[in-house]
Coordinates of C-alpha atoms and ligand atoms in Angstrom, one line a residue:
M2 CA 9.4 -0.1 -67.7
A3 CA 7.5 0.2 -70.9
V4 CA 7.1 -3.5 -71.1
F5 CA 5.9 -3.6 -67.5
S6 CA 3.2 -1.0 -68.1
K7 CA 2.1 -2.8 -71.2
F8 CA 1.8 -5.9 -69.2
L9 CA -0.5 -4.1 -66.7
V10 CA -2.7 -3.0 -69.6
H11 CA -3.1 -6.7 -70.5
L12 CA -3.8 -7.6 -66.9
N13 CA -7.6 -7.5 -67.1
P14 CA -9.6 -10.3 -65.5
K15 CA -11.2 -11.2 -68.8
M16 CA -7.9 -12.0 -70.3
W17 CA -7.4 -15.1 -68.3
L18 CA -10.5 -16.4 -69.8
V19 CA -9.2 -15.9 -73.3
G20 CA -5.6 -16.9 -73.4
D21 CA -4.5 -20.5 -73.3
L22 CA -2.1 -19.7 -70.5
S23 CA -3.0 -20.0 -66.9
P24 CA -2.2 -17.1 -64.6
P25 CA 1.1 -17.4 -62.7
L26 CA -0.4 -19.0 -59.7
S27 CA 2.1 -18.8 -56.9
V28 CA 3.2 -15.3 -56.0
P29 CA 7.0 -15.6 -55.6
T30 CA 8.4 -13.9 -52.5
V31 CA 11.5 -12.6 -54.3
L32 CA 10.7 -9.5 -56.4
S33 CA 13.2 -10.4 -59.1
T34 CA 11.6 -13.8 -59.6
F35 CA 8.3 -12.0 -59.9
I36 CA 9.7 -9.6 -62.6
I37 CA 11.2 -12.5 -64.5
C38 CA 7.9 -14.3 -64.4
I39 CA 6.2 -11.3 -65.8
L40 CA 8.7 -10.8 -68.5
G41 CA 8.6 -14.4 -69.4
F42 CA 4.9 -14.4 -69.5
Y43 CA 4.8 -11.3 -71.5
I44 CA 7.3 -12.6 -74.0
F45 CA 5.4 -15.9 -74.2
K46 CA 2.2 -14.1 -74.8
W47 CA 3.8 -12.0 -77.4
L48 CA 5.1 -15.0 -79.2
S49 CA 1.9 -17.0 -79.0
G50 CA 0.0 -13.9 -80.1
D51 CA -3.2 -15.0 -78.4
G52 CA -5.3 -13.2 -75.8
N53 CA -6.0 -10.0 -77.7
V54 CA -7.1 -10.8 -81.1
P55 CA -4.9 -9.5 -84.0
I56 CA -6.9 -8.3 -87.0
R57 CA -6.0 -7.4 -90.6
D58 CA -5.2 -3.7 -91.2
S59 CA -7.6 -3.0 -94.1
S60 CA -6.1 0.5 -94.6
K61 CA -2.9 -1.1 -95.9
N62 CA -4.0 -3.5 -98.7
H63 CA -6.8 -5.6 -100.0
S64 CA -7.5 -9.2 -99.1
W65 CA -6.5 -10.6 -102.5
I66 CA -7.5 -14.0 -103.7
P67 CA -7.1 -15.5 -107.2
I68 CA -10.1 -15.2 -109.6
K69 CA -12.1 -18.3 -110.2
I70 CA -11.9 -18.7 -114.0
A71 CA -15.2 -20.1 -115.0
S72 CA -17.5 -17.7 -113.2
K73 CA -17.9 -14.5 -115.3
A74 CA -16.0 -11.8 -117.2
W75 CA -13.7 -9.8 -115.0
Y76 CA -12.3 -6.3 -115.6
C77 CA -9.4 -4.6 -113.8
S78 CA -10.6 -1.9 -111.4
I79 CA -7.5 0.2 -112.2
C80 CA -6.9 0.0 -116.0
E81 CA -10.4 -1.3 -116.8
S82 CA -9.0 -3.9 -119.2
F83 CA -10.7 -7.3 -119.6
L84 CA -8.8 -10.0 -117.7
I85 CA -7.8 -12.6 -120.4
N86 CA -8.4 -16.1 -119.1
G87 CA -9.3 -14.6 -115.8
I88 CA -5.7 -14.1 -114.7
G89 CA -5.8 -11.7 -111.8
V90 CA -6.9 -11.3 -108.3
Y91 CA -10.0 -9.8 -106.5
C92 CA -10.5 -8.6 -103.0
D93 CA -12.9 -10.9 -101.0
C94 CA -13.8 -8.0 -98.7
C95 CA -14.7 -5.2 -101.1
G96 CA -14.7 -6.8 -104.5
V97 CA -12.0 -4.7 -106.2
C98 CA -10.3 -6.6 -109.0
A99 CA -6.8 -6.2 -110.5
D100 CA -4.6 -7.8 -113.1
P101 CA -1.1 -8.7 -111.9
E102 CA 0.4 -5.4 -113.1
C103 CA -2.2 -3.2 -111.3
V104 CA -2.2 -4.9 -107.8
K105 CA 0.2 -2.4 -106.3
K106 CA -1.7 0.5 -107.7
A107 CA -5.0 -0.9 -106.4
N108 CA -3.6 -1.2 -102.9
V109 CA -2.7 2.5 -102.9
K110 CA -5.5 4.0 -104.9
L111 CA -8.6 2.1 -103.9
Q112 CA -9.7 1.9 -100.3
C113 CA -10.8 -1.5 -99.0
K114 CA -13.8 -2.0 -96.8
A115 CA -13.0 -0.1 -93.6
I116 CA -13.0 -2.5 -90.6
T117 CA -13.0 0.4 -88.1
S118 CA -13.9 4.1 -88.2
N119 CA -14.5 7.1 -85.9
N120 CA -17.5 8.3 -87.9
E121 CA -21.0 7.1 -87.0
K122 CA -22.3 8.3 -90.3
Q123 CA -21.7 5.5 -92.8
L124 CA -21.8 6.3 -96.5
H125 CA -22.3 3.7 -99.2
H126 CA -18.9 2.3 -100.3
W127 CA -19.4 2.0 -104.0
V128 CA -17.1 -0.4 -105.9
K129 CA -17.1 0.0 -109.7
G130 CA -17.8 -2.9 -112.0
N131 CA -17.6 -6.7 -111.8
L132 CA -21.2 -6.9 -110.5
P133 CA -22.7 -10.4 -109.7
L134 CA -24.6 -12.1 -112.5
G135 CA -28.2 -11.0 -112.6
A136 CA -27.7 -7.8 -110.6
V137 CA -30.6 -5.4 -110.8
C138 CA -30.4 -1.6 -110.2
C139 CA -31.9 -0.7 -106.8
L140 CA -33.3 2.6 -108.1
C141 CA -34.9 1.7 -111.5
N142 CA -35.2 -2.1 -111.2
E143 CA -33.6 -2.6 -114.6
D144 CA -30.7 -5.1 -115.2
C145 CA -27.2 -3.9 -114.5
S146 CA -24.0 -4.7 -116.5
M147 CA -25.8 -4.8 -119.8
E148 CA -22.6 -3.8 -121.7
P149 CA -19.1 -5.2 -121.4
G150 CA -16.6 -3.2 -119.4
L151 CA -16.1 -1.9 -115.9
I152 CA -19.5 -0.4 -115.5
D153 CA -22.1 0.2 -112.7
Y154 CA -21.6 0.0 -109.0
Q155 CA -22.1 -2.2 -105.9
C156 CA -21.9 -1.1 -102.3
C157 CA -19.7 -3.6 -100.4
W158 CA -21.7 -3.0 -97.1
C159 CA -25.4 -3.2 -98.2
Q160 CA -24.7 -5.2 -101.4
R161 CA -27.0 -2.9 -103.4
T162 CA -26.2 -2.6 -107.1
V163 CA -26.9 0.6 -109.2
H164 CA -26.4 2.0 -112.7
T165 CA -23.7 4.6 -113.1
S166 CA -26.4 6.9 -114.4
C167 CA -28.7 6.2 -111.4
L168 CA -26.0 6.6 -108.7
S169 CA -26.4 10.4 -108.2
K170 CA -30.1 10.0 -107.4
L171 CA -29.5 7.7 -104.5
P172 CA -29.1 8.9 -100.9
Q173 CA -25.5 8.7 -99.8
D174 CA -26.1 7.1 -96.4
C175 CA -25.7 3.3 -96.2
D176 CA -28.2 1.4 -94.0
F177 CA -26.1 -1.9 -94.2
G178 CA -28.9 -3.6 -96.1
P179 CA -31.1 -6.6 -95.2
F180 CA -28.5 -8.2 -92.9
R181 CA -27.9 -5.0 -90.8
N182 CA -28.9 -6.8 -87.6
M183 CA -25.9 -9.2 -88.0
I184 CA -23.3 -6.7 -89.1
V185 CA -20.9 -4.9 -86.8
P186 CA -20.7 -1.3 -88.2
P187 CA -17.1 0.0 -88.4
W188 CA -17.7 2.7 -85.8
C189 CA -18.4 0.1 -83.2
V190 CA -15.1 -1.7 -83.6
Q191 CA -12.4 -0.4 -81.3
V192 CA -8.9 -1.3 -82.2
A193 CA -5.4 -0.8 -80.7
R194 CA -2.2 -0.5 -82.6
R195 CA 0.6 -2.7 -81.2
K196 CA 4.2 -2.6 -82.3
G197 CA 5.6 -6.0 -83.0
A198 CA 9.1 -7.0 -83.9
L199 CA 8.5 -6.8 -87.6
N200 CA 5.6 -4.5 -88.2
K201 CA 2.6 -2.9 -86.5
H202 CA -0.5 -5.0 -85.8
L203 CA -4.0 -4.1 -85.1
L204 CA -5.7 -5.7 -82.1
L205 CA -9.4 -6.0 -81.4
R206 CA -9.9 -4.0 -78.2
G207 CA -13.6 -3.5 -77.8
V208 CA -17.0 -3.6 -79.5
K209 CA -19.8 -1.1 -79.0
D210 CA -23.5 -1.9 -79.3
P211 CA -24.9 0.4 -82.1
G212 CA -28.2 0.3 -80.3
W213 CA -30.1 -1.0 -83.4
K214 CA -33.3 -3.0 -82.9
N215 CA -32.7 -6.8 -82.8
W216 CA -29.0 -6.4 -83.3
T217 CA -27.3 -9.8 -82.8
P218 CA -23.8 -9.7 -84.4
L219 CA -22.7 -12.8 -86.2
V220 CA -19.2 -14.3 -85.9
V221 CA -18.2 -16.7 -88.6
V222 CA -15.4 -19.3 -88.1
A223 CA -13.9 -21.9 -90.5
N224 CA -10.6 -23.4 -91.2
K225 CA -8.9 -22.0 -94.3
K226 CA -6.8 -25.1 -94.7
S227 CA -9.6 -27.6 -94.4
G228 CA -9.9 -30.2 -97.2
N229 CA -11.1 -29.2 -100.7
N230 CA -10.7 -25.5 -100.0
D231 CA -14.3 -25.4 -98.6
G232 CA -13.3 -23.5 -95.5
A233 CA -11.5 -20.8 -97.5
V234 CA -14.6 -20.3 -99.6
V235 CA -16.8 -19.9 -96.5
L236 CA -14.4 -17.3 -95.0
S237 CA -14.2 -15.4 -98.3
E238 CA -17.9 -15.3 -99.0
F239 CA -18.8 -14.0 -95.5
R240 CA -16.1 -11.3 -95.5
K241 CA -18.0 -9.8 -98.4
Y242 CA -21.4 -9.6 -96.5
L243 CA -20.2 -8.8 -93.0
N244 CA -17.5 -6.6 -91.4
P245 CA -14.3 -8.7 -92.2
V246 CA -13.4 -8.7 -88.5
Q247 CA -16.4 -10.8 -87.8
V248 CA -14.8 -13.6 -89.8
V249 CA -12.2 -15.7 -88.0
D250 CA -9.9 -18.3 -89.6
L251 CA -9.3 -21.3 -87.3
S252 CA -6.1 -22.2 -89.2
S253 CA -4.4 -19.1 -87.6
R254 CA -6.6 -18.4 -84.5
K255 CA -7.9 -20.6 -81.7
P256 CA -11.6 -20.9 -81.0
A257 CA -11.1 -18.6 -78.0
A258 CA -10.1 -15.7 -80.4
A259 CA -13.5 -16.0 -82.1
L260 CA -15.2 -16.3 -78.7
Q261 CA -13.5 -13.0 -77.6
W262 CA -16.5 -11.3 -79.4
A263 CA -18.8 -12.9 -76.9
V264 CA -16.6 -11.8 -74.0
L265 CA -16.4 -8.2 -75.3
L266 CA -20.1 -7.9 -76.0
A267 CA -21.5 -9.6 -72.9
P268 CA -24.2 -9.5 -71.7
K269 CA -25.3 -8.8 -75.3
E270 CA -25.8 -12.1 -77.2
V271 CA -23.5 -13.0 -80.1
W272 CA -24.4 -15.7 -82.7
M273 CA -21.8 -18.0 -84.1
L274 CA -21.7 -19.7 -87.5
V275 CA -19.2 -22.6 -87.7
G276 CA -18.1 -23.8 -91.1
G277 CA -16.8 -27.3 -90.6
G278 CA -17.4 -30.9 -89.7
D279 CA -18.7 -32.4 -86.5
G280 CA -15.2 -32.2 -85.0
T281 CA -14.9 -28.4 -85.5
V282 CA -18.4 -27.8 -84.2
A283 CA -17.6 -29.8 -81.0
W284 CA -14.3 -27.9 -80.6
M285 CA -16.2 -24.6 -80.6
L286 CA -18.9 -25.8 -78.2
T287 CA -16.2 -27.1 -75.8
A288 CA -14.2 -23.9 -76.0
S289 CA -17.3 -21.9 -75.3
H290 CA -18.0 -24.1 -72.2
K291 CA -14.4 -23.8 -71.0
L292 CA -14.5 -20.0 -71.2
D293 CA -17.6 -20.1 -69.0
L294 CA -19.3 -17.5 -71.3
D295 CA -22.5 -15.9 -70.1
P296 CA -24.5 -15.9 -72.2
E297 CA -23.1 -18.7 -74.3
P298 CA -23.3 -17.9 -78.1
P299 CA -25.9 -20.0 -79.9
L300 CA -24.4 -21.7 -82.9
A301 CA -25.4 -22.6 -86.5
I302 CA -23.4 -24.7 -88.9
V303 CA -22.3 -24.6 -92.6
P304 CA -21.6 -28.3 -93.0
L305 CA -18.2 -29.2 -94.6
G306 CA -16.7 -32.6 -95.3
T307 CA -18.3 -35.9 -94.5
G308 CA -20.5 -36.8 -91.5
N309 CA -22.2 -33.6 -90.3
D310 CA -24.6 -35.4 -88.0
L311 CA -25.3 -32.4 -85.8
S312 CA -25.8 -30.1 -88.8
R313 CA -28.4 -32.6 -90.2
V314 CA -30.3 -32.6 -86.9
L315 CA -30.3 -28.8 -86.5
G316 CA -31.5 -28.4 -90.1
W317 CA -28.4 -26.8 -91.7
G318 CA -27.9 -29.5 -94.3
R319 CA -25.8 -32.7 -94.7
E320 CA -23.0 -31.4 -96.9
N321 CA -21.8 -28.1 -98.3
P322 CA -23.7 -27.2 -101.4
P323 CA -21.6 -26.7 -104.6
E324 CA -22.4 -23.0 -104.6
L325 CA -22.5 -21.3 -101.2
D326 CA -25.5 -19.0 -101.0
V327 CA -24.6 -16.6 -98.2
G328 CA -27.7 -14.6 -98.7
E329 CA -29.9 -17.7 -98.1
I330 CA -27.8 -18.8 -95.0
L331 CA -28.2 -15.3 -93.5
R332 CA -31.9 -15.1 -94.2
N333 CA -32.4 -18.6 -92.7
M334 CA -30.4 -17.5 -89.6
Q335 CA -32.6 -14.4 -89.2
E336 CA -35.5 -16.8 -88.9
A337 CA -33.7 -19.4 -86.8
R338 CA -34.9 -20.5 -83.3
V339 CA -32.6 -21.1 -80.3
A340 CA -32.8 -24.6 -78.8
Q341 CA -30.9 -26.3 -76.1
L342 CA -28.5 -29.2 -76.8
D343 CA -27.4 -31.6 -74.0
R344 CA -23.7 -31.3 -73.3
W345 CA -22.1 -34.5 -71.9
K346 CA -18.9 -34.9 -70.0
V347 CA -16.9 -38.0 -70.6
E348 CA -14.5 -38.8 -67.8
I349 CA -11.8 -41.3 -68.6
T350 CA -9.9 -42.7 -65.7
S351 CA -7.2 -45.1 -66.8
S352 CA -6.0 -48.1 -65.0
R353 CA -2.2 -48.6 -64.7
H354 CA -0.7 -49.5 -68.1
L355 CA 2.7 -51.3 -68.0
G356 CA 3.1 -49.9 -64.5
L357 CA 2.7 -46.3 -65.7
R358 CA 0.1 -44.0 -64.3
I359 CA -1.9 -42.6 -67.2
P360 CA -3.4 -39.2 -66.5
N361 CA -7.2 -38.9 -66.3
K362 CA -9.0 -37.1 -69.2
T363 CA -12.2 -35.1 -69.4
L364 CA -13.7 -34.8 -72.8
Y365 CA -17.1 -33.4 -74.0
M366 CA -19.6 -35.1 -76.2
Y367 CA -22.5 -33.6 -78.3
N368 CA -23.3 -36.2 -80.9
Y369 CA -22.3 -39.8 -80.0
I370 CA -19.6 -42.1 -78.6
G371 CA -18.6 -45.3 -80.4
I372 CA -16.6 -48.0 -78.9
G373 CA -15.4 -50.8 -81.2
V374 CA -15.8 -51.4 -84.9
D375 CA -17.3 -48.1 -85.9
A376 CA -14.4 -46.3 -84.1
Q377 CA -12.0 -48.6 -85.9
V378 CA -13.5 -47.6 -89.2
A379 CA -13.1 -43.9 -88.3
L380 CA -9.5 -44.5 -87.1
N381 CA -8.5 -46.2 -90.4
F382 CA -10.0 -43.4 -92.3
H383 CA -8.1 -40.8 -90.3
K384 CA -4.8 -42.7 -90.8
T385 CA -5.4 -42.5 -94.5
R386 CA -6.3 -38.9 -94.3
D387 CA -2.9 -38.1 -92.8
S388 CA -1.2 -39.8 -95.7
L389 CA -0.1 -38.1 -99.0
F390 CA -2.7 -40.3 -100.8
Y391 CA -5.5 -38.4 -99.2
V392 CA -4.3 -35.0 -100.3
F393 CA -5.0 -35.8 -103.9
S394 CA -8.4 -37.3 -103.3
S395 CA -11.7 -35.7 -104.0
R396 CA -14.8 -35.7 -101.8
I397 CA -16.5 -38.5 -103.7
F398 CA -13.3 -40.6 -103.5
N399 CA -13.3 -40.0 -99.7
K400 CA -16.7 -41.5 -99.4
I401 CA -15.6 -44.6 -101.3
L402 CA -12.7 -44.9 -98.9
Y403 CA -15.1 -44.7 -96.0
L404 CA -17.2 -47.5 -97.5
C405 CA -14.2 -49.7 -98.2
F406 CA -12.9 -49.4 -94.6
G407 CA -16.4 -50.4 -93.3
T408 CA -16.1 -53.8 -95.0
Q409 CA -12.5 -54.5 -94.4
Q410 CA -11.7 -57.9 -92.8
V411 CA -9.0 -56.5 -90.5
V412 CA -11.6 -54.4 -88.8
T413 CA -13.6 -57.4 -87.8
S414 CA -10.8 -59.2 -86.1
V415 CA -9.8 -56.3 -83.9
C416 CA -13.2 -55.9 -82.3
K417 CA -14.4 -59.4 -82.3
N418 CA -16.2 -60.4 -79.1
L419 CA -16.2 -56.8 -77.7
E420 CA -18.8 -57.9 -75.2
Q421 CA -16.0 -59.8 -73.4
K422 CA -13.8 -56.8 -73.3
L423 CA -16.1 -54.4 -71.5
E424 CA -18.9 -54.0 -69.0
V425 CA -21.7 -51.5 -69.6
Y426 CA -23.6 -49.8 -66.7
L427 CA -26.8 -47.8 -67.3
D428 CA -27.6 -45.6 -64.4
G429 CA -25.4 -47.8 -62.2
K430 CA -27.0 -51.1 -63.3
Q431 CA -24.9 -53.6 -65.4
I432 CA -26.6 -54.9 -68.5
D433 CA -26.2 -58.2 -70.3
L434 CA -24.5 -57.9 -73.7
P435 CA -25.1 -60.2 -76.6
E436 CA -22.2 -61.0 -79.0
L437 CA -21.3 -57.7 -80.7
E438 CA -18.5 -55.6 -82.0
S439 CA -19.5 -52.1 -81.2
I440 CA -21.3 -50.1 -78.5
V441 CA -22.9 -46.7 -79.6
I442 CA -24.0 -44.1 -77.1
L443 CA -26.2 -41.5 -78.7
N444 CA -27.2 -37.9 -77.8
I445 CA -28.7 -36.9 -81.2
P446 CA -30.9 -38.8 -83.7
S447 CA -28.2 -39.0 -86.3
W448 CA -25.1 -41.3 -86.5
G449 CA -22.5 -42.2 -89.1
A450 CA -23.6 -39.6 -91.6
G451 CA -27.3 -39.5 -91.2
V452 CA -28.4 -42.9 -89.8
N453 CA -31.2 -42.6 -87.2
L454 CA -30.2 -45.7 -85.2
W455 CA -32.8 -45.4 -82.4
G456 CA -35.4 -44.6 -85.0
L457 CA -34.5 -47.8 -86.9
L458 CA -35.9 -49.8 -84.0
G459 CA -39.3 -48.8 -85.1
N460 CA -42.4 -48.0 -83.0
T461 CA -42.0 -50.9 -80.5
F462 CA -44.4 -50.6 -77.6
G463 CA -43.3 -48.4 -74.8
R464 CA -40.1 -47.2 -76.5
P465 CA -39.5 -43.6 -75.3
S466 CA -38.6 -41.3 -78.2
Q467 CA -35.2 -39.8 -78.6
S468 CA -34.4 -36.1 -78.1
Y469 CA -31.2 -34.1 -77.9
H470 CA -32.3 -32.0 -74.9
D471 CA -33.9 -34.5 -72.6
G472 CA -30.8 -35.4 -70.5
I473 CA -31.1 -39.0 -71.6
L474 CA -28.6 -41.1 -73.7
E475 CA -29.6 -44.0 -76.0
V476 CA -27.3 -47.0 -75.9
L477 CA -27.1 -49.5 -78.8
G478 CA -25.0 -52.4 -80.1
I479 CA -23.8 -53.3 -83.5
Y480 CA -22.8 -56.8 -84.6
S481 CA -20.1 -56.1 -87.2
S482 CA -18.8 -53.8 -89.9
F483 CA -21.1 -55.5 -92.3
H484 CA -23.9 -54.7 -90.0
I485 CA -22.8 -51.0 -90.2
A486 CA -23.2 -51.1 -93.9
Q487 CA -26.6 -52.7 -93.6
L488 CA -27.7 -50.0 -91.0
Q489 CA -26.5 -47.2 -93.4
M490 CA -28.8 -48.6 -96.0
G491 CA -31.7 -49.1 -93.6
L492 CA -31.7 -52.9 -94.1
S493 CA -31.3 -53.9 -90.5
T494 CA -31.9 -52.8 -87.0
P495 CA -29.3 -52.3 -84.2
V496 CA -29.3 -54.0 -80.9
K497 CA -31.3 -52.0 -78.3
L498 CA -29.4 -51.8 -75.0
G499 CA -31.4 -49.1 -73.3
Q500 CA -31.6 -45.5 -72.2
A501 CA -30.0 -43.8 -69.2
K502 CA -29.0 -40.5 -67.6
T503 CA -25.5 -41.9 -66.7
V504 CA -23.6 -44.4 -68.8
E505 CA -20.4 -46.1 -67.5
V506 CA -18.2 -48.4 -69.5
R507 CA -15.4 -50.5 -67.9
L508 CA -13.0 -51.2 -70.7
K509 CA -10.9 -54.3 -69.9
A510 CA -8.8 -54.4 -73.0
K511 CA -7.4 -51.9 -75.5
S512 CA -10.1 -50.8 -77.9
P513 CA -10.7 -48.0 -80.5
I514 CA -13.1 -45.2 -79.3
Q515 CA -14.5 -42.2 -81.1
I516 CA -16.3 -39.2 -79.7
D517 CA -18.0 -37.0 -82.3
G518 CA -16.0 -38.5 -85.1
E519 CA -12.6 -38.1 -83.4
P520 CA -11.1 -41.6 -83.0
W521 CA -8.2 -43.0 -80.9
E522 CA -6.9 -46.2 -79.4
Q523 CA -7.9 -46.4 -75.7
H524 CA -6.1 -48.4 -73.1
P525 CA -8.1 -50.2 -70.4
C526 CA -10.1 -47.5 -68.5
M527 CA -13.3 -46.6 -66.8
L528 CA -15.4 -44.3 -68.9
K529 CA -18.2 -42.3 -67.4
V530 CA -20.7 -40.2 -69.3
T531 CA -22.8 -37.6 -67.4
L532 CA -24.8 -34.5 -68.3
V533 CA -23.0 -31.2 -67.7
N534 CA -25.4 -28.6 -68.9
K535 CA -27.1 -27.5 -72.1
C536 CA -25.6 -25.4 -74.8
P537 CA -27.7 -23.1 -77.1
V538 CA -27.8 -24.0 -80.8
L539 CA -29.7 -22.5 -83.7
I540 CA -32.4 -24.5 -85.5
N541 CA -33.1 -23.8 -89.2
Q542 CA -36.9 -23.7 -89.2
T543 CA -37.3 -22.3 -92.7
R544 CA -39.7 -24.3 -94.8
N545 CA -39.4 -24.5 -98.5
Ligands
LIG166 C1 0.0 -6.4 -98.2 O1 0.7 -6.2 -99.4 C2 2.0 -6.4 -99.3 C3 2.6 -6.1 -100.6 O2 1.7 -5.9 -101.6 C4 2.4 -7.8 -98.9 O3 3.7 -8.0 -98.7 C5 1.7 -8.1 -97.6 O4 1.8 -9.5 -97.2 C6 0.2 -7.8 -97.7 N1 -0.4 -8.0 -96.4 C7 -1.5 -8.8 -96.2 C8 -2.0 -8.9 -94.8 O5 -2.0 -9.4 -97.1
LIG167 C1 -32.9 -24.5 -94.1 O1 -34.0 -25.4 -94.2 C2 -34.6 -25.3 -95.5 C3 -35.8 -26.2 -95.5 O2 -35.5 -27.5 -95.2 C4 -33.6 -25.6 -96.6 O3 -34.2 -25.5 -97.9 C5 -32.4 -24.6 -96.5 O4 -31.4 -25.0 -97.4 C6 -31.8 -24.7 -95.1 N1 -30.9 -23.6 -95.0 C7 -29.6 -23.9 -94.9 C8 -28.7 -22.7 -94.8 O5 -29.1 -25.0 -94.8
LIG168 C1 -8.0 -40.4 -61.8 O1 -9.2 -40.4 -61.1 C2 -9.4 -41.4 -60.1 C3 -10.8 -41.3 -59.6 O2 -11.3 -40.0 -59.6 C4 -8.3 -41.1 -59.0 O3 -8.4 -42.1 -58.0 C5 -6.9 -41.2 -59.6 O4 -6.0 -40.9 -58.7 C6 -6.8 -40.2 -60.8 N1 -5.6 -40.5 -61.5 C7 -4.7 -39.5 -61.8 C8 -3.5 -39.9 -62.5 O5 -5.0 -38.3 -61.6
LIG169 ZN1 -5.0 -3.3 -114.7
LIG170 ZN1 -10.6 -4.7 -100.6
LIG171 ZN1 -24.4 0.6 -99.0
LIG172 ZN1 -30.8 2.2 -112.6

């Protein structure tokens, strides 16, 4: 019975939007079947752990990560000793630091940044020592940390730094500092405690609006396990500036878990910041569409990895900078403008293959679709990425790999005479194709890591300009993989095929396809691209 009542608690209409499970559709006539269904569903839900979003219990321990050696001198927050060779850990939420011997003591003695609280009055949460380089006292404006040792303080909410001697002269109340309009204060986070098989979990149950002027909470998502550790750095750095619950790791949670914030706060608007490549961004945008959120959260990007065409177009940069400056990103976001990006639906209806009926697919596109040699390049690259070889490679090495695949002979033979393998219809009218190896359908003015293909055509008379919110696609052809290399260096122009509101491609033979950088081998099919709606995105309009 306890299980049953718990299930009823979970049975709120919003939940169906969030979980990946569909509701048990048919109501069985036999009561026992009904109960078994409920039990099965509940157990499955419990196992999959989705729906209600589990969060870290910050009252138990700190969020320890190893210290980066080269950065600065570190002192243990417990025994105050200098960490020789930087061997130790620090908490990426509150900044407490510990040598291996003192970790357990630090968990018990030093409170981490509180995720939730019952008290509307927020005091500064001062953490002693290990201030950032160049820290200045907020009271007397003199430099902090002028002597070695665990000295001076920083508040882990407002990020203010202060001398030990000046601390008593400061007011105790914390105003959350310059990024207050993006922070969810602890008293607004409602959690529930749930008993699991092994231990207790905290679940995010609700979020209150603090009623502050211009308050638009920010939710940050990235994948901790993404290449080169970049995703982990993004997650860590933002935990320090925001309430750690606002930061969601996509390696352990689905996009829907991050978007739960938008569900809980509706009709209040939430902003998203996605750390990742074009694929991750598209994944979030599509999840947001499938949840039918109202309002849909506008999204900004911290570009990670290669490509990043959408990030370039929206002004968030082409690759992640070596040092992530969270303060700058948050300031730029405060000045950002919301724009509308066309969201395209790609319906793929397959013909019979070897007598088998292949299910139809519906995908979504935000950047571009490639059919032919460019998709083959991406496919080869992905295959390498799955291999052990890739794991040991650095970012620069990846770029070299990308270049190599672009000029491989094997690529050419696969896609030769693509024009004979497909038919292209723009707004229902079939167009003539010259001899080519790739068809590109563009939504945004950036392709293949920053190439403005349509722009390369130059100012030919009567050519309408390209825009990502005009409901029109640009269709172009590419001759060969060598032609791709030439285009990337701006040494050639692509083949102009036209612009259209609806693009249909009849694929008559197996061919590689990519949508927003995700490639696969596609069997003969009909591919139809139509506008669905527009999704809000954030434009960095800061000028330097
Ligand atoms: C908290 O600390 C304990 C022991 O120090 C550890 O076993 C546990 O995994 C930690 N929990 C988290 C969420 O880091
Ligand atoms: C925003 O745009 C400015 C000007 O181009 C640039 O300097 C800055 O780095 C951008 N911000 C981010 C977070 O990419
Ligand atoms: C795929 O879609 C087409 C046209 O909408 C339809 O005729 C066909 O039956 C569908 N195939 C499957 C397997 O659903
Ligand atoms: Zn110590
Ligand atoms: Zn901590
Ligand atoms: Zn403070
Ligand atoms: Zn001072």
